[in-house]
mmCIF file of C-alpha atoms (C1' of nucleotides) in Angstrom:
data_model
loop_
_atom_site.group_PDB
_atom_site.id
_atom_site.type_symbol
_atom_site.label_atom_id
_atom_site.label_comp_id
_atom_site.label_asym_id
_atom_site.label_seq_id
_atom_site.Cartn_x
_atom_site.Cartn_y
_atom_site.Cartn_z
ATOM 1 C CA MET A 1 19.505 2.208 6.883
ATOM 2 C CA ARG A 2 16.306 3.580 5.794
ATOM 3 C CA ILE A 3 13.378 2.393 4.385
ATOM 4 C CA ALA A 4 10.409 3.789 3.230
ATOM 5 C CA SER A 5 6.763 2.661 1.625
ATOM 6 C CA TRP A 6 4.150 4.464 -0.219
ATOM 7 C CA ASN A 7 0.910 3.896 -1.731
ATOM 8 C CA VAL A 8 1.262 6.842 -4.470
ATOM 9 C CA ASN A 9 -2.365 6.159 -6.074
ATOM 10 C CA SER A 10 -1.122 6.829 -9.356
ATOM 11 C CA ILE A 11 2.748 7.633 -10.171
ATOM 12 C CA ARG A 12 1.763 9.699 -13.129
ATOM 13 C CA VAL A 13 -0.012 12.217 -10.526
ATOM 14 C CA ARG A 14 2.156 11.625 -7.976
ATOM 15 C CA MET A 15 5.982 11.820 -9.291
ATOM 16 C CA PRO A 16 6.677 15.269 -8.404
ATOM 17 C CA MET A 17 5.659 15.001 -4.858
ATOM 18 C CA VAL A 18 7.769 11.579 -5.073
ATOM 19 C CA VAL A 19 10.596 13.459 -6.139
ATOM 20 C CA SER A 20 10.617 15.874 -3.454
ATOM 21 C CA TRP A 21 10.178 13.649 -0.777
ATOM 22 C CA VAL A 22 12.522 11.620 -1.496
ATOM 23 C CA ARG A 23 14.863 14.418 -1.595
ATOM 24 C CA ARG A 24 13.707 15.717 1.946
ATOM 25 C CA PHE A 25 13.430 11.838 3.461
ATOM 26 C CA ALA A 26 16.535 10.376 1.482
ATOM 27 C CA PRO A 27 15.417 6.821 2.079
ATOM 28 C CA ASP A 28 18.008 4.276 1.119
ATOM 29 C CA VAL A 29 15.096 2.400 -0.381
ATOM 30 C CA LEU A 30 11.578 3.125 -1.451
ATOM 31 C CA ALA A 31 8.763 0.469 -1.816
ATOM 32 C CA LEU A 32 5.882 1.894 -3.997
ATOM 33 C CA GLN A 33 2.573 0.759 -4.442
ATOM 34 C CA GLU A 34 -0.814 1.652 -6.837
ATOM 35 C CA THR A 35 1.853 2.953 -9.402
ATOM 36 C CA ARG A 36 -1.058 2.157 -12.026
ATOM 37 C CA CYS A 37 0.869 2.412 -15.079
ATOM 38 C CA ALA A 38 2.471 -0.307 -17.264
ATOM 39 C CA ASP A 39 6.390 -0.680 -16.919
ATOM 40 C CA ALA A 40 6.816 1.239 -20.422
ATOM 41 C CA ASP A 41 5.646 4.205 -18.891
ATOM 42 C CA PHE A 42 6.959 4.335 -15.268
ATOM 43 C CA PRO A 43 9.334 7.283 -14.805
ATOM 44 C CA HIS A 44 12.474 5.337 -13.874
ATOM 45 C CA GLY A 45 15.114 8.620 -15.061
ATOM 46 C CA GLU A 46 13.988 10.922 -12.323
ATOM 47 C CA LEU A 47 14.542 8.201 -9.633
ATOM 48 C CA GLU A 48 17.684 7.109 -11.058
ATOM 49 C CA ALA A 49 18.949 10.822 -11.630
ATOM 50 C CA LEU A 50 18.684 11.070 -7.848
ATOM 51 C CA GLY A 51 21.084 7.633 -7.555
ATOM 52 C CA TYR A 52 18.576 4.875 -7.348
ATOM 53 C CA GLU A 53 18.408 1.757 -9.285
ATOM 54 C CA VAL A 54 14.506 0.915 -10.081
ATOM 55 C CA VAL A 55 12.546 -2.170 -10.536
ATOM 56 C CA HIS A 56 8.731 -1.652 -11.797
ATOM 57 C CA HIS A 57 6.247 -4.466 -11.888
ATOM 58 C CA GLY A 58 3.107 -2.704 -13.657
ATOM 59 C CA ASP A 59 0.447 -4.254 -16.168
ATOM 60 C CA GLY A 60 -1.496 -1.064 -16.649
ATOM 61 C CA PRO A 61 -3.960 1.192 -14.928
ATOM 62 C CA ARG A 62 -4.690 -0.912 -11.911
ATOM 63 C CA ASN A 63 -1.976 -1.822 -9.107
ATOM 64 C CA GLY A 64 1.743 -1.530 -9.919
ATOM 65 C CA VAL A 65 4.491 -2.275 -7.873
ATOM 66 C CA ALA A 66 7.982 -0.996 -7.264
ATOM 67 C CA ILE A 67 11.265 -0.592 -5.399
ATOM 68 C CA ALA A 68 14.037 2.002 -6.031
ATOM 69 C CA SER A 69 17.190 1.434 -4.001
ATOM 70 C CA ARG A 70 20.231 3.618 -3.817
ATOM 71 C CA VAL A 71 22.122 0.643 -1.746
ATOM 72 C CA GLY A 72 21.660 -2.342 -4.454
ATOM 73 C CA LEU A 73 18.954 -4.587 -6.494
ATOM 74 C CA GLU A 74 19.478 -7.833 -6.810
ATOM 75 C CA SER A 75 17.707 -10.943 -7.124
ATOM 76 C CA ILE A 76 14.555 -9.317 -8.344
ATOM 77 C CA GLU A 77 11.325 -11.048 -8.069
ATOM 78 C CA LYS A 78 8.046 -10.360 -9.728
ATOM 79 C CA GLY A 79 5.078 -11.711 -8.418
ATOM 80 C CA PHE A 80 5.040 -15.318 -6.793
ATOM 81 C CA ARG A 81 6.431 -18.147 -8.216
ATOM 82 C CA GLY A 82 5.238 -20.716 -10.386
ATOM 83 C CA PRO A 83 2.588 -20.302 -12.955
ATOM 84 C CA GLN A 84 0.566 -17.255 -12.652
ATOM 85 C CA ARG A 85 -3.546 -17.563 -13.884
ATOM 86 C CA GLY A 86 -6.383 -15.414 -13.801
ATOM 87 C CA ALA A 87 -6.143 -12.498 -10.920
ATOM 88 C CA TYR A 88 -2.774 -13.832 -9.322
ATOM 89 C CA ARG A 89 -1.400 -12.105 -12.915
ATOM 90 C CA GLU A 90 -2.069 -8.971 -11.375
ATOM 91 C CA ALA A 91 0.970 -6.679 -10.347
ATOM 92 C CA ARG A 92 0.401 -6.847 -6.628
ATOM 93 C CA LEU A 93 4.537 -7.803 -5.479
ATOM 94 C CA VAL A 94 7.879 -7.047 -6.144
ATOM 95 C CA GLY A 95 10.934 -7.957 -4.342
ATOM 96 C CA ALA A 96 14.613 -7.341 -4.284
ATOM 97 C CA VAL A 97 17.845 -7.746 -2.074
ATOM 98 C CA CYS A 98 18.929 -4.064 -1.155
ATOM 99 C CA ALA A 99 22.110 -4.235 1.013
ATOM 100 C CA GLY A 100 21.902 -7.867 2.080
ATOM 101 C CA ILE A 101 18.081 -7.321 2.968
ATOM 102 C CA ARG A 102 15.197 -8.932 0.871
ATOM 103 C CA ILE A 103 12.710 -6.126 0.526
ATOM 104 C CA HIS A 104 9.331 -7.379 -0.701
ATOM 105 C CA SER A 105 6.728 -4.329 -1.748
ATOM 106 C CA VAL A 106 3.339 -5.686 -1.087
ATOM 107 C CA TYR A 107 -0.137 -4.496 -2.675
ATOM 108 C CA VAL A 108 -2.737 -6.991 -0.972
ATOM 109 C CA PRO A 109 -6.116 -7.059 -3.048
ATOM 110 C CA ASN A 110 -8.542 -5.017 -1.334
ATOM 111 C CA GLY A 111 -11.433 -7.550 -1.119
ATOM 112 C CA ARG A 112 -14.244 -5.078 -1.760
ATOM 113 C CA ALA A 113 -17.030 -6.523 0.482
ATOM 114 C CA LEU A 114 -16.986 -9.682 2.623
ATOM 115 C CA ASP A 115 -19.401 -11.643 0.113
ATOM 116 C CA ASP A 116 -17.437 -10.510 -2.766
ATOM 117 C CA PRO A 117 -15.276 -13.095 -4.807
ATOM 118 C CA HIS A 118 -12.483 -10.625 -4.395
ATOM 119 C CA TYR A 119 -12.607 -11.117 -0.641
ATOM 120 C CA LEU A 120 -11.855 -14.723 -1.044
ATOM 121 C CA PHE A 121 -8.853 -13.786 -3.464
ATOM 122 C CA LYS A 122 -7.619 -11.577 -0.892
ATOM 123 C CA LEU A 123 -7.288 -14.413 1.577
ATOM 124 C CA VAL A 124 -5.607 -16.448 -0.664
ATOM 125 C CA TRP A 125 -2.979 -14.053 -1.982
ATOM 126 C CA LEU A 126 -2.177 -13.543 1.737
ATOM 127 C CA GLU A 127 -1.567 -16.883 2.195
ATOM 128 C CA ARG A 128 0.151 -17.180 -1.011
ATOM 129 C CA LEU A 129 2.578 -14.238 0.318
ATOM 130 C CA ARG A 130 2.986 -16.263 3.736
ATOM 131 C CA GLY A 131 4.284 -19.184 1.324
ATOM 132 C CA HIS A 132 6.406 -16.911 -0.535
ATOM 133 C CA VAL A 133 8.156 -14.852 2.507
ATOM 134 C CA GLN A 134 8.950 -18.604 3.479
ATOM 135 C CA LEU A 135 10.419 -19.931 0.632
ATOM 136 C CA LEU A 136 12.674 -16.782 0.608
ATOM 137 C CA GLY A 137 13.498 -16.463 4.122
ATOM 138 C CA GLY A 138 16.950 -18.129 3.797
ATOM 139 C CA ASP A 139 19.680 -16.647 5.334
ATOM 140 C CA THR A 140 19.006 -13.177 3.704
ATOM 141 C CA PRO A 141 17.031 -10.940 6.642
ATOM 142 C CA GLN A 142 13.646 -9.907 5.235
ATOM 143 C CA ILE A 143 11.303 -6.836 5.444
ATOM 144 C CA ALA A 144 7.728 -6.915 3.795
ATOM 145 C CA VAL A 145 6.249 -3.406 3.553
ATOM 146 C CA GLY A 146 3.609 -2.014 1.621
ATOM 147 C CA ASP A 147 -0.505 -1.464 1.659
ATOM 148 C CA PHE A 148 -1.707 -4.812 3.106
ATOM 149 C CA ASN A 149 -5.065 -3.553 3.213
ATOM 150 C CA VAL A 150 -5.834 -4.941 6.720
ATOM 151 C CA ALA A 151 -5.977 -3.004 10.119
ATOM 152 C CA PRO A 152 -4.721 -5.789 12.407
ATOM 153 C CA ALA A 153 -6.516 -4.884 15.509
ATOM 154 C CA ASP A 154 -9.530 -2.580 16.231
ATOM 155 C CA ILE A 155 -6.571 0.114 17.577
ATOM 156 C CA ASP A 156 -6.021 0.629 13.792
ATOM 157 C CA ILE A 157 -9.413 1.590 12.758
ATOM 158 C CA TYR A 158 -10.673 5.070 13.970
ATOM 159 C CA ASP A 159 -14.216 3.365 14.473
ATOM 160 C CA PRO A 160 -13.949 -0.439 14.809
ATOM 161 C CA VAL A 161 -17.394 -1.176 15.523
ATOM 162 C CA ARG A 162 -18.745 0.515 12.462
ATOM 163 C CA TRP A 163 -16.307 -1.621 10.254
ATOM 164 C CA ARG A 164 -16.549 -4.736 12.042
ATOM 165 C CA HIS A 165 -18.276 -6.638 9.171
ATOM 166 C CA ARG A 166 -16.397 -4.972 6.852
ATOM 167 C CA THR A 167 -13.304 -5.750 4.490
ATOM 168 C CA HIS A 168 -10.026 -4.452 6.296
ATOM 169 C CA ALA A 169 -11.135 -5.610 10.181
ATOM 170 C CA SER A 170 -12.801 -9.125 9.541
ATOM 171 C CA PRO A 171 -11.009 -11.858 11.901
ATOM 172 C CA PRO A 172 -9.990 -14.006 8.805
ATOM 173 C CA GLU A 173 -7.885 -11.213 6.997
ATOM 174 C CA ARG A 174 -6.661 -10.305 10.484
ATOM 175 C CA GLU A 175 -5.890 -13.845 10.924
ATOM 176 C CA ALA A 176 -4.022 -14.072 7.494
ATOM 177 C CA VAL A 177 -1.702 -11.054 8.995
ATOM 178 C CA ALA A 178 -1.055 -12.739 12.318
ATOM 179 C CA ALA A 179 -0.160 -15.977 10.328
ATOM 180 C CA LEU A 180 2.632 -13.695 8.885
ATOM 181 C CA VAL A 181 3.892 -12.577 12.310
ATOM 182 C CA ASP A 182 3.769 -16.106 13.528
ATOM 183 C CA LEU A 183 6.460 -16.441 10.905
ATOM 184 C CA GLY A 184 8.709 -14.099 12.749
ATOM 185 C CA LEU A 185 7.662 -10.979 11.119
ATOM 186 C CA ARG A 186 6.983 -8.377 13.357
ATOM 187 C CA ASP A 187 4.849 -5.050 13.397
ATOM 188 C CA VAL A 188 7.261 -2.942 14.314
ATOM 189 C CA PHE A 189 5.338 0.223 13.965
ATOM 190 C CA ARG A 190 2.883 -0.953 16.393
ATOM 191 C CA GLU A 191 5.312 -2.267 18.440
ATOM 192 C CA ARG A 192 7.080 0.873 19.011
ATOM 193 C CA ASP A 193 3.934 3.058 19.027
ATOM 194 C CA PRO A 194 1.106 1.903 20.719
ATOM 195 C CA SER A 195 -1.083 5.051 20.529
ATOM 196 C CA PRO A 196 -4.321 5.163 18.907
ATOM 197 C CA GLY A 197 -4.341 7.295 15.789
ATOM 198 C CA LEU A 198 -1.327 5.873 14.636
ATOM 199 C CA PHE A 199 -3.027 5.753 10.903
ATOM 200 C CA THR A 200 -1.655 5.601 7.493
ATOM 201 C CA TRP A 201 -4.644 5.913 5.244
ATOM 202 C CA TRP A 202 -7.546 8.516 5.354
ATOM 203 C CA ASN A 203 -10.719 8.593 2.840
ATOM 204 C CA TYR A 204 -10.271 11.611 0.643
ATOM 205 C CA ARG A 205 -14.194 11.973 1.437
ATOM 206 C CA SER A 206 -13.168 12.723 5.031
ATOM 207 C CA PRO A 207 -11.765 16.012 6.542
ATOM 208 C CA LEU A 208 -8.211 15.039 7.775
ATOM 209 C CA VAL A 209 -8.293 17.091 10.864
ATOM 210 C CA GLU A 210 -10.841 14.513 11.935
ATOM 211 C CA ASN A 211 -8.402 11.409 11.641
ATOM 212 C CA ARG A 212 -10.956 9.156 10.486
ATOM 213 C CA GLY A 213 -7.927 6.485 9.313
ATOM 214 C CA MET A 214 -6.913 3.302 9.420
ATOM 215 C CA ARG A 215 -3.406 1.946 9.731
ATOM 216 C CA ILE A 216 -3.325 -0.214 6.966
ATOM 217 C CA ASP A 217 0.295 0.109 5.721
ATOM 218 C CA LEU A 218 2.601 -1.969 7.547
ATOM 219 C CA ALA A 219 6.452 -3.118 7.756
ATOM 220 C CA LEU A 220 6.905 -6.440 8.468
ATOM 221 C CA VAL A 221 10.428 -7.193 9.776
ATOM 222 C CA ASP A 222 11.771 -10.374 10.672
ATOM 223 C CA GLU A 223 13.433 -11.291 13.973
ATOM 224 C CA VAL A 224 17.226 -10.799 12.558
ATOM 225 C CA LEU A 225 16.466 -7.161 11.707
ATOM 226 C CA ALA A 226 13.316 -6.063 14.433
ATOM 227 C CA PRO A 227 15.488 -5.737 17.067
ATOM 228 C CA ARG A 228 17.747 -3.158 15.142
ATOM 229 C CA VAL A 229 14.936 -0.768 13.999
ATOM 230 C CA THR A 230 15.839 2.422 15.825
ATOM 231 C CA ALA A 231 12.759 4.659 14.355
ATOM 232 C CA THR A 232 9.456 4.274 12.658
ATOM 233 C CA GLU A 233 7.598 7.306 11.226
ATOM 234 C CA VAL A 234 4.244 8.245 9.165
ATOM 235 C CA ASP A 235 4.605 11.329 7.543
ATOM 236 C CA ARG A 236 1.086 12.476 8.063
ATOM 237 C CA VAL A 237 2.163 16.019 6.813
ATOM 238 C CA GLU A 238 2.483 14.482 3.213
ATOM 239 C CA ARG A 239 -1.040 13.605 3.508
ATOM 240 C CA ALA A 240 -2.280 17.260 4.339
ATOM 241 C CA THR A 241 -0.200 18.603 1.112
ATOM 242 C CA GLU A 242 -2.228 19.480 -2.131
ATOM 243 C CA ARG A 243 -3.163 16.754 -4.255
ATOM 244 C CA PRO A 244 -2.000 14.329 -2.215
ATOM 245 C CA SER A 245 -2.401 10.242 -2.372
ATOM 246 C CA ASP A 246 -4.882 8.803 0.072
ATOM 247 C CA HIS A 247 -1.990 7.169 1.822
ATOM 248 C CA ALA A 248 1.063 8.760 3.995
ATOM 249 C CA PRO A 249 4.458 7.716 3.257
ATOM 250 C CA ILE A 250 5.950 5.417 6.213
ATOM 251 C CA TRP A 251 9.654 4.729 6.915
ATOM 252 C CA LEU A 252 11.590 3.044 9.335
ATOM 253 C CA ASP A 253 15.403 3.396 9.992
ATOM 254 C CA VAL A 254 17.396 -0.296 10.497
ATOM 255 C CA ASP A 255 20.743 -0.467 11.894
ATOM 256 C CA PRO A 256 22.652 -2.214 9.235
ATOM 257 C CA GLY A 257 25.031 -3.773 11.777
ATOM 258 C CA ARG A 258 28.627 -4.088 10.968
ATOM 259 C "C1'" DA B 1 -23.026 10.552 6.882
ATOM 260 C "C1'" DT B 2 -16.868 6.612 4.549
ATOM 261 C "C1'" DG B 3 -22.346 11.787 2.081
ATOM 262 C "C1'" DA B 4 -19.971 14.919 -0.122
ATOM 263 C "C1'" DC B 5 -13.260 12.186 -3.074
ATOM 264 C "C1'" DC B 6 -9.652 10.641 -6.551
ATOM 265 C "C1'" DT B 7 -7.825 8.131 -10.753
ATOM 266 C "C1'" DG B 8 -8.198 5.802 -14.759
ATOM 267 C "C1'" DT B 9 -10.456 4.899 -19.039
ATOM 268 C "C1'" DG B 10 -13.573 3.867 -25.003
ATOM 269 C "C1'" DT B 11 -13.468 11.632 -22.644
ATOM 270 C "C1'" DA B 12 -19.100 10.004 -20.319
ATOM 271 C "C1'" DA B 13 -20.454 7.727 -17.074
ATOM 272 C "C1'" DC B 14 -18.400 3.964 -15.190
ATOM 273 C "C1'" DA B 15 -14.670 0.633 -12.214
ATOM 274 C "C1'" DG B 16 -12.493 0.543 -8.158
ATOM 275 C "C1'" DG B 17 -10.356 2.271 -4.582
ATOM 276 C "C1'" DA B 18 -10.588 1.499 1.442
#
DNA sequence: ATGACCTGTGTAACAGGA
């Protein structure tokens, strides 16, 4: 079973790339982030024509998450449970059970700056994600994929010294991600590839060849499924194409068992 | 020098991104 994740930075702009990528890589499940459109504007039809069911959770020009699956799409959860107030209404989380695995498509708040209120929102949001995963982690195995906007360790940033006092690298947000790992959600991309330069995002302003990137798109796989992961890849080729997203697609293969 | 870009929006400068 192949599970992919991609922050597309506008589905309206990127839909042709998504369709061609899906044809080439044939994911069973594709989690999308930053679709940046309302539910009514999401182009369901093109993915449905390829055999996918789609759930989109979007609230307008920012955020927006989706899951496309050709192996079933059940028990859909949009956002956190309970009352959604203020910024917590933003469309940053959608989950569904696909072929017996609960997939969470995650778009963690950016944080903006360490002294910005948005940074506190990011930390609380990550803690709420931990509660959400814990709540839904019954008998159904789980994978949380998406744009976590946190580089878990210095090796995940091209210049960690430069980023020491910025968002994406600060100790509190790294600890928030570590708290997810403590639940048994394993960072399988890093486990399988210890090399530096394993990035998933590159700033549009920096030439790609300089590889000034960060690894902020993660797949956190629970302890039942992690030993069954047979492949993890970042598709850097897609990032180098014409008019790309600033994030590369990532994908992993999981042996579904019997 | 992550500076130099991209996307969306009240189509003209701005938010916001990371």
